[in-house]
Each structure stands twice: as structure tokens, then as C-alpha cells.
Short mmCIF file of C-alpha atoms in Angstrom, two decimals:
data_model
loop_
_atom_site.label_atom_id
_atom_site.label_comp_id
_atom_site.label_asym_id
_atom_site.label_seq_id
_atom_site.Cartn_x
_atom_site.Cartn_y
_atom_site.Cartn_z
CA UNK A 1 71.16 185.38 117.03
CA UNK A 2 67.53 186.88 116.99
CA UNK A 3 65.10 186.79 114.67
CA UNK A 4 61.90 187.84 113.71
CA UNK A 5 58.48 186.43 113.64
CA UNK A 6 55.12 187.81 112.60
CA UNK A 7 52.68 186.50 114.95
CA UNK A 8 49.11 186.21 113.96
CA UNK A 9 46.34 187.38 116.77
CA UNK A 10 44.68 184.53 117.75
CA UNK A 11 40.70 184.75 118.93
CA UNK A 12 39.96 184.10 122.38
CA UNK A 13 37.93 180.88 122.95
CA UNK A 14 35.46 181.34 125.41
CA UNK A 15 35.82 178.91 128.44
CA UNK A 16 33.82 176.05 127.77
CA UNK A 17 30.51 175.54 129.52
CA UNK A 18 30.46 173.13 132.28
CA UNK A 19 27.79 171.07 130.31
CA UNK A 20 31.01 170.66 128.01
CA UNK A 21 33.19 168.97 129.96
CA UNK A 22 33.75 165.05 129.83
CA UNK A 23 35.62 162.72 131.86
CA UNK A 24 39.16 162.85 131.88
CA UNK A 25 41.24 159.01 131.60
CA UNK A 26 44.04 158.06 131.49
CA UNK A 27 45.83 156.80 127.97
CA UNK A 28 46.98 153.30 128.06
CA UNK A 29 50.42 152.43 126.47
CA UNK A 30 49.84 149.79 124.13
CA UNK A 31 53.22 149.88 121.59
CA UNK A 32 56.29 147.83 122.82
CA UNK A 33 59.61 149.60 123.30
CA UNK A 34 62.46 148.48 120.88
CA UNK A 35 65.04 147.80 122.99
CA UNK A 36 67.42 146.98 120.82
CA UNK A 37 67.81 150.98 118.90
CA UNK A 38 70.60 152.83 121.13
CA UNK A 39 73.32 154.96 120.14
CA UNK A 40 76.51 153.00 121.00
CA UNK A 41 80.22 153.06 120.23
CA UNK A 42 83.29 150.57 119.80
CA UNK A 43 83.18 150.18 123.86
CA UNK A 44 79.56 150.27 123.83
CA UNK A 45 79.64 147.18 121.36
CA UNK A 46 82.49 145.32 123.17
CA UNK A 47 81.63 146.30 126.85
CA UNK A 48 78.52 143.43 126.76
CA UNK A 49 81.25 141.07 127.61
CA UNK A 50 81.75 142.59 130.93
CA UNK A 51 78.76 143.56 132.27
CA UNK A 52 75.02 142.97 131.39
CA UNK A 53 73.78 144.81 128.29
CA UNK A 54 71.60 148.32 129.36
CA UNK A 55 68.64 149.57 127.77
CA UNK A 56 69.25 153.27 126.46
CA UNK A 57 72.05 155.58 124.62
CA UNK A 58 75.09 155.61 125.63
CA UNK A 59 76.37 158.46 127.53
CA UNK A 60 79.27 160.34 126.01
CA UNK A 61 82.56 159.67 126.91
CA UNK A 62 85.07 162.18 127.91
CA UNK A 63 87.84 160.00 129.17
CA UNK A 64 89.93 157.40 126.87
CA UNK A 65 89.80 154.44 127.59
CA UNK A 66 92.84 152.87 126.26
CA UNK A 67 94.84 151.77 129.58
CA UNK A 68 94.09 147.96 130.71
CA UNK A 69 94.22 149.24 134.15
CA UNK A 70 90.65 151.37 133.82
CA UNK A 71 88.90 150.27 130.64
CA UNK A 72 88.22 146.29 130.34
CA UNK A 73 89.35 144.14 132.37
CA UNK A 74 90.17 140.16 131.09
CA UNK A 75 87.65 139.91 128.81
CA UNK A 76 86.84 136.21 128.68
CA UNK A 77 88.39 134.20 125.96
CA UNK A 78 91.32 136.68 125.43
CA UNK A 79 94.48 136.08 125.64
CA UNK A 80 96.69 138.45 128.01
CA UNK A 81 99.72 139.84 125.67
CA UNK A 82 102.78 137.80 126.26
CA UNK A 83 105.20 138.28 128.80
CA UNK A 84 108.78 138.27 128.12
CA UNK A 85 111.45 135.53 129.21
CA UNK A 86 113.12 136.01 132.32
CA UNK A 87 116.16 135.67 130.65
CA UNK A 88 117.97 138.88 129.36
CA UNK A 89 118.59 138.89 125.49
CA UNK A 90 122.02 139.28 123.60
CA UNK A 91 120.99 142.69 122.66
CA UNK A 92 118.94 144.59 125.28
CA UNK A 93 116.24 146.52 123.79
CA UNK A 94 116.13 150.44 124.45
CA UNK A 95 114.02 151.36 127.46
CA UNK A 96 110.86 153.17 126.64
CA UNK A 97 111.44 157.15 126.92
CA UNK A 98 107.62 157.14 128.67
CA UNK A 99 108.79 154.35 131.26
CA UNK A 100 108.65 156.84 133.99
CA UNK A 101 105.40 158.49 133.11
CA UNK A 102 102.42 157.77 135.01
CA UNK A 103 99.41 155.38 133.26
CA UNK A 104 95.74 155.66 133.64
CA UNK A 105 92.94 157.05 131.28
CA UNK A 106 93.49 160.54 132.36
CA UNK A 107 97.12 160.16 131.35
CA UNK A 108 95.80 158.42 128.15
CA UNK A 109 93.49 161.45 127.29
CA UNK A 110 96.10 164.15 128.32
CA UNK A 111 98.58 162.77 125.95
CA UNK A 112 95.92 162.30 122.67
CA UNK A 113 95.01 166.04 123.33
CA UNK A 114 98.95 166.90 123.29
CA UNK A 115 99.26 165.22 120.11
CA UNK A 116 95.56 166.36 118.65
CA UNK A 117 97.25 169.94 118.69
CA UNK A 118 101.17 170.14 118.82
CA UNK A 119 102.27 171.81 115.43
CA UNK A 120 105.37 169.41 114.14
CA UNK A 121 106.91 172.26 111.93
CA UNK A 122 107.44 174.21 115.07
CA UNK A 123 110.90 175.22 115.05
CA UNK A 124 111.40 173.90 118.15
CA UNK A 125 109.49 170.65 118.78
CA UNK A 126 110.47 169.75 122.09
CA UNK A 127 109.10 173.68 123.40
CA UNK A 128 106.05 173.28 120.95
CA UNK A 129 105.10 170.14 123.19
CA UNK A 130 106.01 171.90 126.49
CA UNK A 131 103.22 174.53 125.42
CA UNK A 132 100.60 171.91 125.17
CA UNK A 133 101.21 170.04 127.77
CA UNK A 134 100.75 173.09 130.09
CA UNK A 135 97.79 173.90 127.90
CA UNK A 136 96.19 170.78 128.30
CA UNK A 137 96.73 170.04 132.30
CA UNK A 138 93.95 172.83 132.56
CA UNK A 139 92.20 170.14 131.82
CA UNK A 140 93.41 166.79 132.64
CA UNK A 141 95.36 167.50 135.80
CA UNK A 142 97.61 164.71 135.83
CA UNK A 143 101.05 164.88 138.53
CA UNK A 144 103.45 164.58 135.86
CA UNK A 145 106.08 166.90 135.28
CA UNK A 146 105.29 169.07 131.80
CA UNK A 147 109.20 169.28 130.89
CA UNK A 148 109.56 165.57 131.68
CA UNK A 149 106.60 164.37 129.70
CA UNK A 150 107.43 166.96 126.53
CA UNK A 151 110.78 165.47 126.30
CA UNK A 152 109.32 161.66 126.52
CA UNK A 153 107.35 162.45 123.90
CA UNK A 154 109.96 163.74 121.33
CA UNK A 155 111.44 160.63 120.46
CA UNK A 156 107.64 159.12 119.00
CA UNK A 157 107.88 162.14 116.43
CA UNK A 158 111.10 160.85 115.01
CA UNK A 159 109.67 157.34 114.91
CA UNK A 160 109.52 155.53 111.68
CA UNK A 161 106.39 154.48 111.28
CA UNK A 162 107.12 151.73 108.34
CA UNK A 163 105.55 151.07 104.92
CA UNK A 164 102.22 151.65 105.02
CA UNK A 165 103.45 155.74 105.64
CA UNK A 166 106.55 155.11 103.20
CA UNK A 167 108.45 154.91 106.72
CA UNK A 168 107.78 158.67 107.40
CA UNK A 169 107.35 159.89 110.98
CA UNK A 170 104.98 161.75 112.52
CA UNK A 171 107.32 164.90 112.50
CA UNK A 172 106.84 164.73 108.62
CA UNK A 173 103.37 164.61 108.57
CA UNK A 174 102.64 168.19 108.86
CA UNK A 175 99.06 169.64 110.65
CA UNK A 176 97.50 170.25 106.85
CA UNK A 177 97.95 166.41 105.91
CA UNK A 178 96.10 165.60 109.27
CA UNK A 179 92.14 165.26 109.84
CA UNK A 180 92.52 165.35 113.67
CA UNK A 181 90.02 163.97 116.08
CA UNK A 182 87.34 162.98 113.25
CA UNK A 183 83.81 162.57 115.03
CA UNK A 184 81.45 160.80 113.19
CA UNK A 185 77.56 159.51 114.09
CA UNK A 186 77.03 157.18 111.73
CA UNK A 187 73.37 155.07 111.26
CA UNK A 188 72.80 151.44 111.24
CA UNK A 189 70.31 149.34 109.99
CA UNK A 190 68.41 152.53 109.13
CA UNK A 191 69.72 154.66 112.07
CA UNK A 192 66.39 156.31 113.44
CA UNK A 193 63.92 153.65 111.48
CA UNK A 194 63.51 151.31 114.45
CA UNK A 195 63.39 147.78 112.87
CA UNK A 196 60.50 146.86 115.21
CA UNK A 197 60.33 142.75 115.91
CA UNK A 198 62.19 142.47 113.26
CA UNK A 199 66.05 141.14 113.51
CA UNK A 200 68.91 143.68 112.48
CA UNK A 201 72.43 142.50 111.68
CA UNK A 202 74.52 141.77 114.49
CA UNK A 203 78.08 142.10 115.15
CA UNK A 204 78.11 138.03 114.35
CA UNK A 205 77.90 139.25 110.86
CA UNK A 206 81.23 141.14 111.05
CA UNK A 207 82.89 137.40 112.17
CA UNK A 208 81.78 136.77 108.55
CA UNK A 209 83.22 139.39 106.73
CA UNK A 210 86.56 138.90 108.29
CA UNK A 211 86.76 134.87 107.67
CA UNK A 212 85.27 136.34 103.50
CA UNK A 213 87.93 138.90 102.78
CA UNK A 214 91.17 138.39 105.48
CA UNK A 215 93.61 135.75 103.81
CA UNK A 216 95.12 133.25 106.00
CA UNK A 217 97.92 134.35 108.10
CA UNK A 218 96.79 137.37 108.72
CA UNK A 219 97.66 138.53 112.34
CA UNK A 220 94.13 139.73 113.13
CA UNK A 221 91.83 136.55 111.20
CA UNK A 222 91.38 134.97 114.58
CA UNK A 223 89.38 137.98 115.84
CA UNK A 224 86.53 136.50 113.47
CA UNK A 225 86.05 133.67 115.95
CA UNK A 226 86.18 135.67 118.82
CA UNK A 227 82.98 138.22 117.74
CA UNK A 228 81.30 135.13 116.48
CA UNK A 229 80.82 134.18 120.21
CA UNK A 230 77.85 134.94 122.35
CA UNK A 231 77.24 137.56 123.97
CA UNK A 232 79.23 139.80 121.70
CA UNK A 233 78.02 138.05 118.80
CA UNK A 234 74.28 138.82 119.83
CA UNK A 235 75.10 142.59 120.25
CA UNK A 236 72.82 144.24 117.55
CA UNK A 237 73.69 146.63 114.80
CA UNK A 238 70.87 149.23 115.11
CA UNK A 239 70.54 153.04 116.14
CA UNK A 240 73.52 155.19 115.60
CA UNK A 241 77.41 154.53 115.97
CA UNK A 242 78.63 157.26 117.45
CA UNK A 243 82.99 157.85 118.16
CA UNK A 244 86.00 160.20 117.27
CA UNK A 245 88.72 158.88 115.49
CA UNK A 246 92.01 160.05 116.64
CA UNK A 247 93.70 161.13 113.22
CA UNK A 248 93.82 160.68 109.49
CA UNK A 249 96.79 161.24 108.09
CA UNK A 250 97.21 162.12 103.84
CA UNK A 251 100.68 160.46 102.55
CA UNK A 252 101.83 160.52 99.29
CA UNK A 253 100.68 163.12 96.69
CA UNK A 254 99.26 162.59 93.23
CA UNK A 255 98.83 158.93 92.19
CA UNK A 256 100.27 157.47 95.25
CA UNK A 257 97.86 159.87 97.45
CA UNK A 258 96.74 157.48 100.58
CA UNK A 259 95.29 157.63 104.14
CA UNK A 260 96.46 155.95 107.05
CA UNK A 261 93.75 155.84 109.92
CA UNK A 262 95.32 156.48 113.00
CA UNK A 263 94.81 155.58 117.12
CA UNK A 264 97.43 156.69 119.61
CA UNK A 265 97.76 153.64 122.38
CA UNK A 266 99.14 154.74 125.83
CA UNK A 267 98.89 151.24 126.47
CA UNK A 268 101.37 149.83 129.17
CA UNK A 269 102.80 146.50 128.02
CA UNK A 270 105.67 144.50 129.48
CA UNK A 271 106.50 142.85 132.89
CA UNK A 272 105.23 144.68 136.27
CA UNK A 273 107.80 145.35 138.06
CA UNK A 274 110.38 146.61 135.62
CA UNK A 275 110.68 149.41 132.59
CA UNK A 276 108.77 148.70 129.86
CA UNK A 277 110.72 148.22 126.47
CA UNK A 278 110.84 148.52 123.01
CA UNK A 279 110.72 144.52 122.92
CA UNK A 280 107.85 144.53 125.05
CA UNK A 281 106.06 146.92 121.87
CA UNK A 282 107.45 144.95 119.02
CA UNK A 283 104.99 143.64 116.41
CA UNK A 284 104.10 140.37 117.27
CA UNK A 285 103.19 141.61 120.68
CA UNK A 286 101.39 144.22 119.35
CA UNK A 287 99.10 141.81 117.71
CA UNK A 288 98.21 139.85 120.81
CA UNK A 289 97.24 143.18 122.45
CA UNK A 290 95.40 144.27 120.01
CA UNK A 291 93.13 140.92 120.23
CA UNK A 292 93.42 140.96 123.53
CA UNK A 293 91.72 144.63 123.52
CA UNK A 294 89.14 144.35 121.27
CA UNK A 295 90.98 146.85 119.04
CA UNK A 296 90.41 145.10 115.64
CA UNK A 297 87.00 145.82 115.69
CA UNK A 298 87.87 149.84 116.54
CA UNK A 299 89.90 149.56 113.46
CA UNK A 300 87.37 148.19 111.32
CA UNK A 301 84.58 150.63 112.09
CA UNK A 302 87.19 153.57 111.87
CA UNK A 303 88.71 152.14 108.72
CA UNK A 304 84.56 152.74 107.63
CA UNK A 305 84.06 156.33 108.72
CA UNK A 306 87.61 157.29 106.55
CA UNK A 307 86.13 155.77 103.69
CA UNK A 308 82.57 157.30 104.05
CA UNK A 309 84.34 160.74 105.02
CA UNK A 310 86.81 160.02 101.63
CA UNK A 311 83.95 159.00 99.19
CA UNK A 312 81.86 162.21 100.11
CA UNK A 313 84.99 164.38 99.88
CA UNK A 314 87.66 162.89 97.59
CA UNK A 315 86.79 163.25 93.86
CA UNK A 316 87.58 160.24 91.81
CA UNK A 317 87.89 158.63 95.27
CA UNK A 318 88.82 154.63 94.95
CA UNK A 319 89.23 152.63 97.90
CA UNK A 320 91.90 150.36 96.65
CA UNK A 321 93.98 153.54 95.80
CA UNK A 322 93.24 155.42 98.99
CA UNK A 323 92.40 153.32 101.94
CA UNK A 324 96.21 152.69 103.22
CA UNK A 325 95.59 151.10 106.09
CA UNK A 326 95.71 151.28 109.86
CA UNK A 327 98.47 152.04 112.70
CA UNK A 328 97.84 151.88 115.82
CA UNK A 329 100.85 153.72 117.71
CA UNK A 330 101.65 152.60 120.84
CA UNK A 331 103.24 155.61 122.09
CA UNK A 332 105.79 153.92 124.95
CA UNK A 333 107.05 152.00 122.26
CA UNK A 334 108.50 154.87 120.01
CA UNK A 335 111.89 155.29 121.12
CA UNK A 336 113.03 157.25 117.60
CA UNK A 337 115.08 156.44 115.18
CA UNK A 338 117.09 153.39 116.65
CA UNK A 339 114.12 152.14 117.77
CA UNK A 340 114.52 148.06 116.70
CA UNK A 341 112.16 146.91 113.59
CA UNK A 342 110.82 143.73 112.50
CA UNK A 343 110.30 142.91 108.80
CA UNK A 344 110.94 146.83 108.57
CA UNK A 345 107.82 147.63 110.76
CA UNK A 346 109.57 149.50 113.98
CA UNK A 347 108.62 148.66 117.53
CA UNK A 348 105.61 150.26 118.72
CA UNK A 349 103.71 150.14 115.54
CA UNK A 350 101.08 148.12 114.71
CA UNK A 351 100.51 148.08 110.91
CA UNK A 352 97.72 146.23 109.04
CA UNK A 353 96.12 147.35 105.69
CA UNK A 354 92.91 145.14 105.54
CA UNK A 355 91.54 145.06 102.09
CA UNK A 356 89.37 147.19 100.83
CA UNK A 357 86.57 144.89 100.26
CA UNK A 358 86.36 144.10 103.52
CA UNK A 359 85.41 148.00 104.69
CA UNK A 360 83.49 148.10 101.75
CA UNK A 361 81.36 145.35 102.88
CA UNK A 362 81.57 146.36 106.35
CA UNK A 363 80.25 150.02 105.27
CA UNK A 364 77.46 147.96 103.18
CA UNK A 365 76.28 145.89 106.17
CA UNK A 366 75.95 148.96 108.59
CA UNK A 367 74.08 151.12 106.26
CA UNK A 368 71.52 148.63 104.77
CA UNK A 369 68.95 147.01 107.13
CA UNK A 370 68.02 143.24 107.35
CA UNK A 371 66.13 141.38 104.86
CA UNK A 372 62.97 140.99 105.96
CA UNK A 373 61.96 137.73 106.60
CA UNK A 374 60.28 135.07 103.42
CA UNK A 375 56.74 136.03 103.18
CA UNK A 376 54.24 133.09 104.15
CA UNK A 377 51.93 131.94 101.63
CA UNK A 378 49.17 134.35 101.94
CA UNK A 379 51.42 137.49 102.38
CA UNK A 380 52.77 136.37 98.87
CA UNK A 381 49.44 136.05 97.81
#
């Protein structure tokens, strides 16, 4: 609103004389620009591998970009997820209850705004979706039928979603044990303290961390040698990291109090040409899309703004205790409660608690800047 300000009279300065006058010139730039401060994102980090890196903040981003179809394309050195046998197994798998729902980002961002504001303790679920799905085509006009897409998406909220949430489902995890859509801007390497000539940490570094703290076997430890490679290696940690994170959802209460971070995947997996399945979602596949998507890094830098958000707000906060881990829901494979499991993890899930140390670290190496470099002998003088 308005408000006041005394303002002071000022005396008038007479014009000056034209005796006074001198010689205008022009002001020669003489500092270099640091190209290497930006604000940048997940996609901003990964995106180097597709296109030459660009000088300047990134713009922000209104549309996911979670579908393979319009985000990135075969990045090189990725694996494509596995296709499935041609022949048909002894027990067919259930068909996916989104298989005929359109794909695309616009798709992808209509259905995380669905699920950013359906209440689950509605009494009727199925009409509490129908309401935000004609809600939320005001703004992503997708051509998809609202009653057909509420009902696809009722069988996901009875979907186990395995140990790491005590195999609850989303339909337990009511609105007041969700932070929804958590934005964050977080600084690196001193965020608006340009680091000048002098090298920041780059997202090599991370390649470190993981091969440090991951033990061996773990489904995502070959990511390390994947951001260890040029160019993504080279891509510098400096500016500001800016990003939402899609949910974080409180389990548990009292001593077993957790959070799970969480990213909704509209993701379309499986063999063109035929309805995708809850095989085509089961774990290991999950894995070699989430390689082959860059995701592990997204879950590492969100798995870093929980625990900055937790360690501000959570008293007697201790990451070992409260950092449960990440799931990445692929949405098309949630097919409720028969949907198929492996080692109790259900189809469609993607579960992986990295340890704590690790974000720790992580959280360490974005906030603190480089060493600076030895100091020759007369500097040490």
C-alpha cells in the first residue's frame, strides 16, 4: 500500500556557466564479465549435453519437462530403458489405467497441478479429482476427457508406495502431512559473490560424492561416472539454483517421524505400439530410466533443499532420523492395490534412500566456495 515520505526542499543549482562545461567521453569497460555466475536449475545443469552452454539466467520454466518426447532427447552415453521381450509372460501384467491418456509436457504439468491440489480425505475421491481437473484445464488445455482422466488417476491413490512410506498410499497421506510444490533458490559457491578467475566446484565434484558415500550395488552408483564426463562434468556450480520440488511428504509420527521427497513422473515407458504396463514400470526399469533421464541428480539436489528446509524448521532435526528417502512415482505405473511388487517395492515406484552423508556433503559443497588456490612464495610472504 502507500506510504509516506517527508521530502526535504532541495536548493536550486543555478545552471552552470558555459565556461564550466568540459568535454564529455565516453567510459571504457575495462572489468571482464564472469560468465560462469547464472541462475540455473536441474535441466539447466543437465541440458549442456544437448546443446551448447548460454551465457545468462535461465528463464523460468512453466512447463514440466518430464516426457522423453519434449524434454531431452538421447542424451549421449545413456542408455534407453529396456524394452520388453516379444514374448508374452505366464502372468500378464495389468495394463496401465493412464494407457489411453494423451503424453506430452502439457499433459505432464496438467496432471502435477491435479495432484498439487486434490484433497485425499474428500469423501469422494474420484469427484474431488473431477473438480481439479476442470479447474486446472483453464490452464493447461489439454483434449482429454476430465471424467476419463479423474478415474485414471484413482487407482495411483490406492497405490502402495513400499517401505520407505511404511507401504502407505498417497490416499493416506493427508494435505497437512504434505509440503506441496516447495520452491527453493538456493546459492552456490557464494550465490551473488562472483568467484572472479577463480575456479568454483563443478558438477564433477558430485561424481565424487556419489563413488564416497553410495555402497556398491546400489542401482544409481553408475550415475557417478556418467557426471564425471565432459561436458556435464565442466558445468560449474556458481550463482543460484533455482527449482520447485513437487512434494514432501511427513510419515510416521514421534520417533519414527520421516520425509519422503517426492517427483510425480508422467513418463511413458514400454513398447510403441502397444499399452504400456505395469511390467514396463517395475523397479529395475525404473532404474534405467531414471539414468537414462538424468533424474538422480534431480533427486540429489531435492534430497538438499528438504534437508536445508528441515534443519531451519525441524527442532532437534537429525538427518539420519528424518531424511527417508526419495520416490519418484511414475504415475502410469500405479495400477492400485494389485498392482505387482518386487522385493515389496510395487510397480511404478522408484525407491532409493541415499545416505545421509551423502546430502550432507552435497549441501556442504554447494554452499561453501572453492579453495583458493596455494599462495606463491611472495603472496605467503
Amino acid at each position: 500500500g502507500p506510504t509516506a515520505e517527508v521530502v526535504e526542499p532541495a536548493e536550486e543549482r543555478p545552471a552552470p556557466s558555459r565556461g564550466e562545461q568540459t568535454e564529455l567521453g565516453v567510459r571504457a569497460f575495462g572489468r571482464e564479465v564472469d560468465t560462469a555466475w547464472r541462475r540455473t536449475s536441474y535441466s539447466g545443469l543437465v541440458r549442456v549435453e544437448e546443446q551448447a552452454p548460454s551465457v545468462g539466467s535461465e528463464p523460468a520454466v512453466t512447463v514440466l519437462t518430464d516426457e522423453p518426447d519434449e524434454s531431452l532427447p538421447d542424451l549421449p552415453g545413456m542408455p534407453a530403458p529396456a524394452a520388453e521381450p516379444d514374448a508374452e509372460p505366464a502372468h500378464p501384467s495389468p495394463v496401465s489405467p493412464m494407457a489411453e491418456l494423451p503424453a506430452g509436457a502439457a499433459f505432464g504439468s496438467l496432471v502435477h497441478a491435479v495432484l498439487e491440489h486434490a484433497d485425499p480425505d474428500a469423501p469422494v475421491l474420484e469427484a474431488e479429482l473431477r473438480a481439479r481437473v476442470g479447474e486446472e484445464l483453464r490452464w493447461w488445455p489439454v483434449d482429454v476427457d476430465p471424467d476419463v482422466l479423474a478415474a485414471a488417476l484413482v487407482p495411483l491413490h490406492h497405490t502402495p508406495l513400499g517401505p520407505l512410506a511404511g507401504d502407505r498410499t498417497l490416499a493416506q497421506v493427508p494435505l497437512r502431512d504434505r509440503l506441496r510444490e516447495l520452491d527453493f533458490e538456493l546459492p552456490m559457491a557464494g550465490g551473488d559473490h562472483a568467484a572472479g578467475d577463480r575456479p568454483g566446484h563443478l558438477v564433477g565434484d558430485v561424481a565424487d560424492l556419489l563413488r564416497t558415500h553410495l555402497p556398491e550395488g546400489d542401482p544409481l552408483l553408475p550415475y557417478a561416472d556418467r557426471l564425471a564426463r565432459p561436458p556435464l562434468a565442466d558445468q560449474p556450480l556458481t550463482g543460484y539454483l533455482g527449482g520447485s520440488v513437487d512434494a514432501v511428504l511427513r510419515v510416521g509420527s514421534g520417533a519414527d517421524q520421516r520425509f519422503l521427497v517426492v517427483d510425480y513422473k508422467t513418463n511413458l515407458l514400454g513398447e510403441q505400439g502397444r499399452p504400456p504396463t505395469a511390467a514396463d514400470y517395475a523397479p529395475p526399469a525404473l532404474a534405467e530410466a531414471m539414468l537414462h533421464s538424468h533424474y538422480p541428480l534431480q533427486a540429489l539436489l531435492y534430497s538438499v533443499v528438504a534437508h536445508r528446509y528441515l534443519r531451519w524448521r525441524l527442532p532437534g532435526y537429525e538427518p539420519e532420523t528424518h531424511l527417508g528417502g526419495v520416490l519418484y512415482l511414475y504415475l502410469r505405473g500405479m495400477c492400485g492395490p494389485e498392482t505387482p511388487t518386487t522385493d515389496g517395492v510395487p510397480a511404478g515406484v522408484f525407491s532409493w534412500r541415499p545416505p545421509a552423508a551423502l546430502v550432507t556433503a552435497l549441501s556442504d559443497l554447494l554452499d561453501a566456495p572453492a579453495p583458493d588456490p596455494a599462495p606463491t612464495a611472495g603472496e605467503a610472504r
